[in-house]
Amino acid sequence: MGVMTSLGAQWLGYALRDSAWRRWSLTISEPQRSSVYDPSKSLVRVAVVQFRVDPVTDPQHWLLRVTRCFQQASSQDADIIVFGEDMASPLLGVLQRFLPRSANAVPLRSLTPWLKALSPVAYRYWYRTMQFLSQRFAMTTVAGSAMTWHQQQLLNVAVTFDPMGQEIAWQPKLHLFPMEATLGICPGPDLTAQVLDPWPLVTLVCNDATYYESFRMARRLGALLVAVPIADPEACYSVDKARRGAWARVQETPSAGLVGASTGRLFGIPLTGKAGIYVPRDLTLDGTGVIVESEHPVGDDVQVGVVDLASLADLQERDGLWLLTTPWLDTVYSPKNETSSPGADPCTS
Amino acid sequence: MSTVWVWDGADVTLLANILDDGSFLICRSVLQPTELVTLPGVRLWTGSYPAYELHGVHPMTLHPGLATMAIQCQWAGHCVTIMTEPSWSPESQRYFTLHGSDVIVTPFMADRAQHGPLWRDAQQNQYVGLSLWPTPQLTLPCEITEDNTGIRPGLLIKPGLWRLEWAWSELATAREIFAVLPYLRQDVYRRHPWWNS
């Protein structure tokens, strides 16, 4: 197995080689933006991306589709673009004929050594591409997330770049799905320090938005915008199930949830979901709390909406109940319950 | 199957009683004894508001208005929390869940809006939520409602009388399909400035 995975990593490295990437990068022309970039303004234009993450056999196909998303966002003067979860995994498709065909065919656990060997190669390619495009399009870029091998752990990491291409957030997923633990993924050690410049933006990952605590922490860091790349393992989309994530969290912790969604089929697991921008109900005229949302839960889409930071800041200021509860958090999470939680650090158990 | 009866009267007095047949009765109205004995399986109860005066069960006494936030009782081996205040926070709901509540009753909260606070906290804590306004209904994890909505409407048995039913095994199923609480990260939360802000 060790030889096979090592060979796989070499093949993947060859398929994602520098020379081809450089040729592609030369084809990306500087876009003409009609608006002047101004981070001090109250209104921010956000593009949220819905992206199919089915395996690709040629990395060029992936590059072109990602570029197209940037072009669409740029043509609508977006300041921020948000992609979905597991954005680099499609690149593993170049080795498709060597990999298990579906998660149903093999135990998920058997994929772990492959992910350990291959994901860093795909991660670097994804990282480099997103960094390049964020700079070229001068857009704050929540690149989505990708798996990588870091300090002897397989992590699912979201990365955000500023318009100059500087990394401003590197955030591993904190709250795993049981399926991910089976895959050998470890939960992130902490909510990392993130640069809230040029926008008051904190990035989390998918299931982190199931927990109100994530948004409370993000708010404490100063976030008005919380980006959440998702990839929901649901064969049939359910709007109610979808509302349990970022939409629900921004109702409790006034902020805007910026959701990029990955759809398609990954390791044989069907994914559905919609990209959207969600705010507290009171900030939308129709009371839905939805600024924009993609129309269909499958396929590709780019939606652009405007978030009013001043309104969010005002709402946060008026919402003081959460401050009253913080002195009692020790009581809420009493030690006896803490010891029963396997989520604390399953990788060391 | 667990059954809750709701008598949907005009008053807002809350009475809760465990009936002899093991079902649970919640009334918002002051019922006449003659009305009660005509209901199937219902016996007279002896308690009355404010005999159920609320005190001291909730340690998050933030201000006098929240001091009487809830009463708790055991029913069929499960802890039931009855909220008496509309004040709601995800912290309080996490507290009740981590301290054993499987059922949260909100007799006074108007939870009309779709995906309101009770719905949201029933999802992230995976408990049974029971609301009375505008009509009695259960709020459950989406996984165990037939249409994935997380809502199971009460059944109108006769004018004013509603029956709400679920099986405890359904909660276990939801927690197995989509485990939420086992993946809490107290270790991270405790280190974060939010904890002591």
Coordinates of C-alpha atoms in Angstrom, one line a residue:
Chain A
M1 CA 0.0 0.0 0.0
G2 CA 2.8 2.4 0.9
V3 CA 4.5 2.0 -2.5
M4 CA 1.2 2.4 -4.3
T5 CA 0.3 5.6 -2.5
S6 CA 3.7 6.9 -3.0
L7 CA 3.6 6.2 -6.7
G8 CA 0.1 7.8 -6.8
A9 CA 1.5 11.0 -5.3
Q10 CA 4.2 11.1 -7.9
W11 CA 1.7 10.5 -10.8
L12 CA -0.5 13.2 -9.3
G13 CA 2.4 15.5 -9.1
Y14 CA 3.2 14.9 -12.7
A15 CA -0.4 15.5 -13.8
L16 CA -0.4 18.8 -11.8
R17 CA 3.0 19.8 -13.0
D18 CA 4.3 23.4 -12.9
S19 CA 4.8 23.9 -16.7
A20 CA 1.1 23.3 -17.5
W21 CA 0.0 25.5 -14.7
R22 CA 2.3 28.3 -15.8
R23 CA 1.0 28.1 -19.4
W24 CA -2.5 28.5 -18.0
S25 CA -1.6 31.4 -15.7
L26 CA -0.3 33.3 -18.7
T27 CA -3.8 33.2 -20.3
I28 CA -5.5 35.0 -17.4
S29 CA -5.7 38.6 -18.3
E30 CA -6.2 41.4 -15.8
P31 CA -9.9 42.1 -15.5
Q32 CA -11.3 45.6 -15.8
R33 CA -13.2 46.6 -12.7
S34 CA -15.7 49.4 -12.8
S35 CA -15.8 50.0 -9.1
V36 CA -12.9 51.3 -7.0
Y37 CA -11.8 49.0 -4.2
D38 CA -12.7 50.6 -0.9
P39 CA -12.6 48.6 2.2
S40 CA -14.0 51.4 4.3
K41 CA -17.3 51.3 2.6
S42 CA -20.3 49.9 4.4
L43 CA -21.7 47.9 1.5
V44 CA -19.8 44.9 0.5
R45 CA -20.5 42.8 -2.6
V46 CA -20.1 39.1 -2.1
A47 CA -20.0 36.3 -4.7
V48 CA -20.9 32.9 -3.4
V49 CA -20.0 29.9 -5.6
Q50 CA -21.7 26.6 -6.1
F51 CA -19.2 24.2 -7.7
R52 CA -19.4 20.6 -8.8
V53 CA -16.6 18.6 -7.2
D54 CA -16.9 15.5 -9.3
P55 CA -13.5 14.1 -10.2
V56 CA -11.8 15.6 -13.3
T57 CA -9.5 13.7 -15.5
D58 CA -7.7 16.8 -16.7
P59 CA -6.7 19.6 -14.3
Q60 CA -7.3 22.1 -17.0
H61 CA -11.0 21.5 -16.8
W62 CA -10.9 22.4 -13.1
L63 CA -8.8 25.5 -13.7
L64 CA -11.1 26.8 -16.4
R65 CA -14.2 26.3 -14.3
V66 CA -12.6 28.0 -11.2
T67 CA -11.4 30.9 -13.4
R68 CA -14.9 31.3 -14.9
C69 CA -16.2 31.7 -11.3
F70 CA -13.8 34.5 -10.7
Q71 CA -14.7 36.1 -14.0
Q72 CA -18.4 36.0 -13.2
A73 CA -17.8 37.5 -9.8
S74 CA -15.5 40.2 -11.1
S75 CA -17.9 41.2 -13.8
Q76 CA -20.4 42.0 -11.0
D77 CA -17.7 43.9 -9.0
A78 CA -17.6 41.4 -6.1
D79 CA -15.3 42.3 -3.3
I80 CA -15.3 38.8 -1.8
I81 CA -15.7 35.4 -3.4
V82 CA -16.5 32.3 -1.4
F83 CA -16.0 28.7 -2.7
G84 CA -17.2 25.4 -1.2
E85 CA -15.7 22.6 0.8
D86 CA -13.3 20.0 -0.6
M87 CA -12.4 22.1 -3.6
A88 CA -9.2 20.3 -4.3
S89 CA -10.6 16.8 -4.2
P90 CA -11.8 16.8 -7.9
L91 CA -8.1 16.9 -8.9
L92 CA -7.6 13.4 -7.5
G93 CA -9.7 12.4 -10.5
V94 CA -6.7 12.4 -12.7
L95 CA -5.8 9.2 -10.9
Q96 CA -9.4 7.9 -11.2
R97 CA -8.6 4.6 -12.7
F98 CA -6.3 3.7 -9.9
L99 CA -8.6 4.7 -7.1
P100 CA -11.5 2.9 -5.6
R101 CA -14.6 3.7 -7.7
S102 CA -17.0 4.5 -4.9
A103 CA -17.3 4.7 -1.2
N104 CA -19.8 1.9 -1.4
A105 CA -17.3 -0.4 -2.9
V106 CA -14.6 0.0 -0.2
P107 CA -14.7 1.0 3.4
L108 CA -14.1 4.7 3.8
R109 CA -11.2 3.9 6.2
S110 CA -9.3 2.2 3.4
L111 CA -9.1 5.6 1.6
T112 CA -7.1 7.2 4.5
P113 CA -3.6 6.2 3.3
W114 CA -4.5 7.5 -0.2
L115 CA -5.7 10.8 1.2
K116 CA -2.6 11.1 3.3
A117 CA -0.4 10.7 0.3
L118 CA -2.3 12.5 -2.4
S119 CA -4.1 15.3 -0.7
P120 CA -1.0 17.5 0.0
V121 CA -0.3 17.5 -3.8
A122 CA -3.8 18.5 -4.7
Y123 CA -3.8 21.0 -1.8
R124 CA -0.7 22.8 -3.1
Y125 CA -2.2 23.0 -6.5
W126 CA -5.5 24.4 -5.2
Y127 CA -3.8 26.8 -2.9
R128 CA -1.5 28.2 -5.6
T129 CA -4.3 28.6 -8.0
M130 CA -6.6 30.4 -5.6
Q131 CA -3.8 32.6 -4.4
F132 CA -2.9 33.6 -7.9
L133 CA -6.5 34.3 -8.9
S134 CA -7.3 36.3 -5.8
Q135 CA -4.4 38.6 -6.6
R136 CA -5.1 38.7 -10.3
F137 CA -8.8 39.6 -9.7
A138 CA -8.0 41.7 -6.6
M139 CA -10.7 40.0 -4.6
T140 CA -10.7 38.7 -1.1
T141 CA -11.0 34.9 -1.7
V142 CA -12.3 32.3 0.6
A143 CA -10.8 29.5 -1.4
G144 CA -13.1 26.9 0.1
S145 CA -11.4 24.0 1.9
A146 CA -9.1 21.1 1.0
M147 CA -7.7 18.1 2.8
T148 CA -4.0 18.1 3.6
W149 CA -1.5 16.3 5.8
H150 CA -0.3 18.6 8.4
Q151 CA 1.8 17.8 11.5
Q152 CA 1.0 14.1 11.3
Q153 CA -2.7 14.8 10.9
L154 CA -5.1 14.7 8.0
L155 CA -7.0 18.0 8.2
N156 CA -9.8 19.7 6.2
V157 CA -8.5 23.3 5.9
A158 CA -10.2 26.4 4.6
V159 CA -7.9 29.2 3.4
T160 CA -8.7 32.8 2.7
F161 CA -6.5 35.3 0.7
D162 CA -6.7 39.0 0.7
P163 CA -6.8 40.9 -2.7
M164 CA -3.0 41.0 -2.8
G165 CA -2.9 37.2 -2.5
Q166 CA -1.7 37.1 1.1
E167 CA -3.1 34.3 3.2
I168 CA -5.3 35.9 5.9
A169 CA -7.0 32.8 7.3
W170 CA -5.9 29.1 7.6
Q171 CA -8.7 27.4 9.4
P172 CA -9.1 23.6 9.9
K173 CA -12.6 22.2 10.4
L174 CA -13.3 22.1 14.1
H175 CA -16.5 20.0 14.2
L176 CA -16.4 16.8 12.1
F177 CA -19.1 14.7 10.6
P178 CA -18.8 11.1 11.9
M179 CA -18.0 10.1 8.3
E180 CA -15.0 12.3 8.2
A181 CA -13.6 10.7 11.4
T182 CA -14.0 7.4 9.6
L183 CA -12.0 8.8 6.7
G184 CA -9.2 9.5 9.2
I185 CA -9.7 13.3 9.2
C186 CA -8.8 15.0 12.5
P187 CA -10.6 18.0 13.9
G188 CA -8.7 21.3 13.9
P189 CA -6.9 22.2 17.1
D190 CA -8.3 25.7 17.4
L191 CA -10.1 28.6 15.9
T192 CA -7.0 30.2 14.5
A193 CA -6.1 33.9 14.6
Q194 CA -7.5 35.4 11.4
V195 CA -6.7 38.8 9.8
L196 CA -9.9 40.8 9.8
D197 CA -8.6 43.1 7.0
P198 CA -9.8 44.4 4.6
W199 CA -13.2 43.0 5.8
P200 CA -14.5 41.8 9.2
L201 CA -14.5 38.3 7.9
V202 CA -13.9 35.0 9.7
T203 CA -13.8 31.7 7.9
L204 CA -15.2 28.4 9.3
V205 CA -15.8 25.1 7.6
C206 CA -19.2 23.4 6.9
N207 CA -20.3 21.5 10.0
D208 CA -18.8 24.2 12.3
A209 CA -22.0 26.1 11.4
T210 CA -24.1 23.4 13.1
Y211 CA -22.8 24.8 16.4
Y212 CA -23.8 28.2 17.7
E213 CA -20.5 28.3 19.6
S214 CA -18.5 28.7 16.4
F215 CA -20.4 31.9 15.5
R216 CA -20.2 33.3 19.1
M217 CA -16.4 32.8 18.9
A218 CA -16.2 34.4 15.4
R219 CA -18.2 37.4 16.7
R220 CA -15.9 37.8 19.6
L221 CA -13.1 38.0 17.1
G222 CA -14.9 40.9 15.5
A223 CA -16.6 39.2 12.6
L224 CA -19.6 40.7 10.8
L225 CA -19.1 38.3 8.0
V226 CA -18.6 34.5 8.5
A227 CA -17.7 32.5 5.4
V228 CA -18.7 28.8 5.5
P229 CA -17.6 26.5 2.7
I230 CA -19.9 23.5 2.7
A231 CA -20.3 20.1 1.1
D232 CA -23.4 18.4 2.4
P233 CA -23.6 14.7 2.1
E234 CA -27.3 14.6 1.2
A235 CA -28.6 12.7 -1.8
C236 CA -31.8 14.7 -1.7
Y237 CA -31.6 18.4 -0.9
S238 CA -33.8 19.5 1.9
V239 CA -34.3 23.2 2.5
D240 CA -35.0 22.5 6.2
K241 CA -31.9 20.6 6.7
A242 CA -29.9 23.3 4.9
R243 CA -31.4 25.9 7.2
R244 CA -29.7 24.2 10.2
G245 CA -26.3 25.7 9.2
A246 CA -25.2 29.2 8.6
W247 CA -28.8 30.5 8.2
A248 CA -29.7 29.4 11.7
R249 CA -26.5 30.7 13.2
V250 CA -26.8 34.2 11.9
Q251 CA -30.2 34.5 13.5
E252 CA -28.7 33.8 16.9
T253 CA -25.5 35.7 16.4
P254 CA -26.1 38.7 14.2
S255 CA -23.7 38.4 11.3
A256 CA -23.8 37.5 7.6
G257 CA -23.3 33.9 6.6
L258 CA -21.5 33.6 3.3
V259 CA -21.9 30.0 2.0
G260 CA -20.1 28.5 -0.9
A261 CA -21.4 25.0 -1.7
S262 CA -19.8 22.0 -3.3
T263 CA -22.1 19.6 -5.1
G264 CA -21.8 16.5 -7.2
R265 CA -20.3 13.2 -6.1
L266 CA -17.1 12.7 -4.1
F267 CA -15.7 9.3 -3.2
G268 CA -19.1 7.9 -4.2
I269 CA -20.9 10.2 -1.8
P270 CA -23.6 12.4 -3.3
L271 CA -23.5 16.1 -2.4
T272 CA -26.2 18.7 -2.7
G273 CA -26.4 22.2 -1.4
K274 CA -27.0 25.8 -2.3
A275 CA -24.6 28.8 -2.2
G276 CA -26.1 31.7 -0.4
I277 CA -25.8 34.8 1.7
Y278 CA -27.8 34.8 4.9
V279 CA -28.5 37.5 7.4
P280 CA -30.8 38.0 10.4
R281 CA -34.4 38.0 9.2
D282 CA -35.0 41.6 10.2
L283 CA -32.4 42.8 7.7
T284 CA -34.3 41.4 4.7
L285 CA -37.4 43.1 3.3
D286 CA -39.2 39.8 2.9
G287 CA -38.2 38.5 6.3
T288 CA -36.6 35.4 4.9
G289 CA -33.0 36.2 6.0
V290 CA -31.9 35.2 2.5
I291 CA -30.1 37.9 0.4
V292 CA -29.2 35.6 -2.5
E293 CA -29.3 31.8 -2.9
S294 CA -28.6 29.6 -5.9
E295 CA -31.7 28.3 -7.6
H296 CA -30.8 24.6 -7.8
P297 CA -29.0 22.4 -5.2
V298 CA -26.9 20.7 -7.9
G299 CA -24.6 22.0 -10.6
D300 CA -22.6 25.2 -10.8
D301 CA -23.7 28.7 -10.0
V302 CA -22.4 32.1 -8.9
Q303 CA -24.6 34.4 -7.0
V304 CA -23.7 37.9 -6.0
G305 CA -25.4 39.9 -3.2
V306 CA -24.8 43.0 -1.2
V307 CA -24.3 43.0 2.6
D308 CA -24.7 46.1 4.6
L309 CA -22.0 46.0 7.3
A310 CA -23.4 49.1 9.1
S311 CA -26.7 47.4 9.7
L312 CA -25.1 44.2 10.9
A313 CA -22.8 46.2 13.3
D314 CA -25.9 48.1 14.6
L315 CA -27.8 44.8 15.2
Q316 CA -24.8 43.3 17.0
E317 CA -24.6 46.3 19.2
R318 CA -28.3 46.0 20.2
D319 CA -28.0 42.3 20.8
G320 CA -26.6 42.1 24.3
L321 CA -28.1 38.9 25.7
W322 CA -25.1 36.8 24.7
L323 CA -22.9 38.9 26.8
L324 CA -25.1 38.1 29.8
T325 CA -24.6 34.4 29.3
T326 CA -20.9 34.2 29.0
P327 CA -20.1 34.3 32.7
W328 CA -22.1 31.0 33.0
L329 CA -20.4 29.1 30.3
D330 CA -18.5 27.0 32.8
T331 CA -21.9 25.9 34.1
V332 CA -23.3 25.2 30.7
Y333 CA -20.5 22.8 29.8
S334 CA -19.9 21.1 33.1
P335 CA -16.9 18.8 33.5
K336 CA -18.9 15.7 33.7
N337 CA -20.3 16.3 30.2
E338 CA -16.9 17.3 28.8
T339 CA -15.4 13.9 29.6
S340 CA -18.2 12.2 27.7
S341 CA -17.3 14.0 24.5
P342 CA -15.3 12.1 21.9
G343 CA -15.1 15.2 19.8
A344 CA -12.5 16.8 22.0
D345 CA -9.6 15.1 20.2
P346 CA -10.5 11.8 18.7
C347 CA -7.1 11.5 17.0
T348 CA -5.3 11.1 20.3
S349 CA -7.8 8.7 21.8
Chain B
M1 CA -44.9 5.8 22.0
S2 CA -44.9 8.8 24.2
T3 CA -48.0 10.9 24.3
V4 CA -48.6 14.5 25.3
W5 CA -52.1 15.9 25.6
V6 CA -52.6 19.6 25.2
W7 CA -55.7 21.3 26.3
D8 CA -55.9 24.5 24.2
G9 CA -57.9 26.9 26.3
A10 CA -58.1 30.6 26.3
D11 CA -56.2 31.4 29.5
V12 CA -52.4 31.3 29.8
T13 CA -52.1 29.5 33.1
L14 CA -49.8 26.6 32.9
L15 CA -50.4 23.3 34.5
A16 CA -48.4 20.2 34.0
N17 CA -49.2 16.8 35.4
I18 CA -48.2 13.2 34.7
L19 CA -51.3 11.1 34.3
D20 CA -51.9 7.7 35.7
D21 CA -51.7 6.1 32.3
G22 CA -48.2 7.6 31.8
S23 CA -49.1 10.3 29.4
F24 CA -48.3 14.0 30.1
L25 CA -50.9 16.7 30.2
I26 CA -50.2 20.4 29.7
C27 CA -53.0 22.9 30.0
R28 CA -52.9 26.6 29.3
S29 CA -56.4 27.0 30.7
V30 CA -58.1 26.7 34.0
L31 CA -60.2 23.7 33.3
Q32 CA -63.4 22.8 35.1
P33 CA -63.2 19.3 36.7
T34 CA -66.2 18.3 34.7
E35 CA -64.4 19.1 31.5
L36 CA -61.4 17.0 32.5
V37 CA -63.2 13.8 33.4
T38 CA -64.7 13.6 30.0
L39 CA -61.3 13.4 28.4
P40 CA -60.0 9.9 27.6
G41 CA -57.4 8.7 30.1
V42 CA -57.4 12.0 32.1
R43 CA -57.6 12.1 35.8
L44 CA -57.9 15.2 37.9
W45 CA -54.7 16.7 39.1
T46 CA -54.1 18.5 42.3
G47 CA -51.5 21.1 41.4
S48 CA -52.3 24.5 40.1
Y49 CA -50.4 27.6 39.2
P50 CA -48.6 29.1 41.2
A51 CA -48.2 25.8 43.1
Y52 CA -45.7 25.1 40.3
E53 CA -43.8 28.3 41.2
L54 CA -40.5 28.2 39.5
H55 CA -37.3 28.6 41.4
G56 CA -33.7 27.7 41.6
V57 CA -33.5 24.9 39.1
H58 CA -31.7 27.0 36.6
P59 CA -28.3 28.2 37.8
M60 CA -28.0 30.8 35.0
T61 CA -29.8 33.4 37.0
L62 CA -28.8 36.4 35.1
H63 CA -31.3 38.9 36.3
P64 CA -34.6 38.7 38.2
G65 CA -36.5 38.3 35.0
L66 CA -34.7 35.1 34.2
A67 CA -34.7 33.6 37.7
T68 CA -37.9 31.8 37.0
M69 CA -36.9 30.5 33.6
A70 CA -37.9 26.9 33.8
I71 CA -39.3 24.1 35.8
Q72 CA -38.0 20.6 35.3
C73 CA -39.6 17.2 36.0
Q74 CA -39.0 13.6 35.3
W75 CA -41.3 11.8 32.9
A76 CA -41.0 8.2 31.8
G77 CA -37.3 8.3 32.8
H78 CA -36.6 11.5 30.8
C79 CA -36.1 15.0 31.9
V80 CA -38.7 17.5 30.8
T81 CA -37.9 21.3 30.9
I82 CA -40.8 23.7 30.8
M83 CA -39.7 27.1 29.8
T84 CA -41.7 30.0 31.3
E85 CA -39.9 32.9 29.8
P86 CA -39.7 34.0 26.2
S87 CA -36.1 34.9 26.9
W88 CA -34.2 32.4 24.8
S89 CA -30.6 31.8 24.1
P90 CA -28.7 28.9 22.5
E91 CA -26.6 28.9 25.7
S92 CA -29.6 28.1 27.9
Q93 CA -30.7 25.4 25.5
R94 CA -27.3 23.8 25.4
Y95 CA -27.3 23.9 29.2
F96 CA -30.6 22.0 29.5
T97 CA -29.5 19.5 26.9
L98 CA -26.1 18.8 28.5
H99 CA -27.8 18.4 31.8
G100 CA -30.2 15.8 30.6
S101 CA -33.3 17.4 29.2
D102 CA -34.8 15.5 26.3
V103 CA -37.9 17.5 26.1
I104 CA -38.3 21.3 26.1
V105 CA -41.8 22.7 26.4
T106 CA -42.5 26.3 25.5
P107 CA -46.0 27.1 26.6
F108 CA -45.6 30.9 26.4
M109 CA -43.4 31.4 23.4
A110 CA -45.1 32.4 20.2
D111 CA -43.0 30.3 17.8
R112 CA -44.9 31.2 14.6
A113 CA -41.9 32.0 12.4
Q114 CA -40.6 29.1 10.3
H115 CA -37.3 27.9 11.7
G116 CA -37.7 29.9 14.9
P117 CA -35.6 29.6 18.0
L118 CA -37.2 26.3 19.2
W119 CA -36.7 24.7 15.8
R120 CA -33.1 25.8 15.6
D121 CA -32.2 24.6 19.1
A122 CA -34.1 21.3 18.6
Q123 CA -31.8 20.8 15.6
Q124 CA -28.5 21.6 17.3
N125 CA -29.4 19.9 20.5
Q126 CA -31.5 17.1 19.1
Y127 CA -34.3 17.2 21.6
V128 CA -38.1 17.1 21.4
G129 CA -39.5 20.6 21.4
L130 CA -43.1 21.2 22.2
S131 CA -44.8 24.5 21.4
L132 CA -48.4 25.4 21.9
W133 CA -48.7 28.6 19.8
P134 CA -50.4 29.0 17.4
T135 CA -51.3 25.3 17.5
P136 CA -49.6 22.5 19.4
Q137 CA -46.8 20.9 17.5
L138 CA -43.6 19.0 18.1
T139 CA -40.3 20.2 16.8
L140 CA -37.9 17.3 16.2
P141 CA -34.6 16.7 14.5
C142 CA -35.2 16.8 10.7
E143 CA -34.0 13.2 10.4
I144 CA -37.0 11.8 12.2
T145 CA -39.8 13.7 10.6
E146 CA -41.4 12.1 7.6
D147 CA -40.9 15.2 5.4
N148 CA -37.5 16.3 6.8
T149 CA -39.1 19.6 8.1
G150 CA -38.4 18.9 11.7
I151 CA -42.1 19.6 12.5
R152 CA -44.7 17.1 13.5
P153 CA -48.1 18.8 14.0
G154 CA -50.4 17.8 16.8
L155 CA -53.4 15.7 16.1
L156 CA -56.7 17.4 17.0
I157 CA -58.7 14.8 18.9
K158 CA -61.7 17.0 19.7
P159 CA -62.2 20.7 19.8
G160 CA -59.5 22.1 22.2
L161 CA -57.8 18.8 22.8
W162 CA -54.6 17.9 20.9
R163 CA -52.5 14.8 21.0
L164 CA -48.7 14.8 20.3
E165 CA -46.8 11.6 19.9
W166 CA -43.2 10.4 19.4
A167 CA -41.1 7.5 20.3
W168 CA -37.9 7.9 22.4
S169 CA -36.1 5.6 20.0
E170 CA -36.6 8.2 17.3
L171 CA -34.3 10.6 19.2
A172 CA -31.7 7.9 19.4
T173 CA -32.0 7.4 15.7
A174 CA -31.5 11.1 15.0
R175 CA -28.5 11.2 17.2
E176 CA -27.1 8.2 15.4
I177 CA -27.7 9.5 11.9
F178 CA -26.3 12.9 12.5
A179 CA -24.3 13.0 15.7
V180 CA -24.0 16.6 17.0
L181 CA -23.3 16.7 20.7
P182 CA -20.4 14.1 20.7
Y183 CA -18.5 16.5 18.4
L184 CA -18.8 19.6 20.7
R185 CA -15.4 21.2 21.2
Q186 CA -15.4 22.4 24.8
D187 CA -11.6 22.3 24.6
V188 CA -11.6 24.9 21.9
Y189 CA -14.4 27.0 23.4
R190 CA -12.7 27.2 26.8
R191 CA -9.5 28.6 25.4
H192 CA -11.3 31.2 23.3
P193 CA -11.7 34.8 24.4
W194 CA -15.5 34.3 24.0
W195 CA -15.5 32.1 27.1
N196 CA -14.5 35.0 29.4
S197 CA -15.7 38.0 27.6

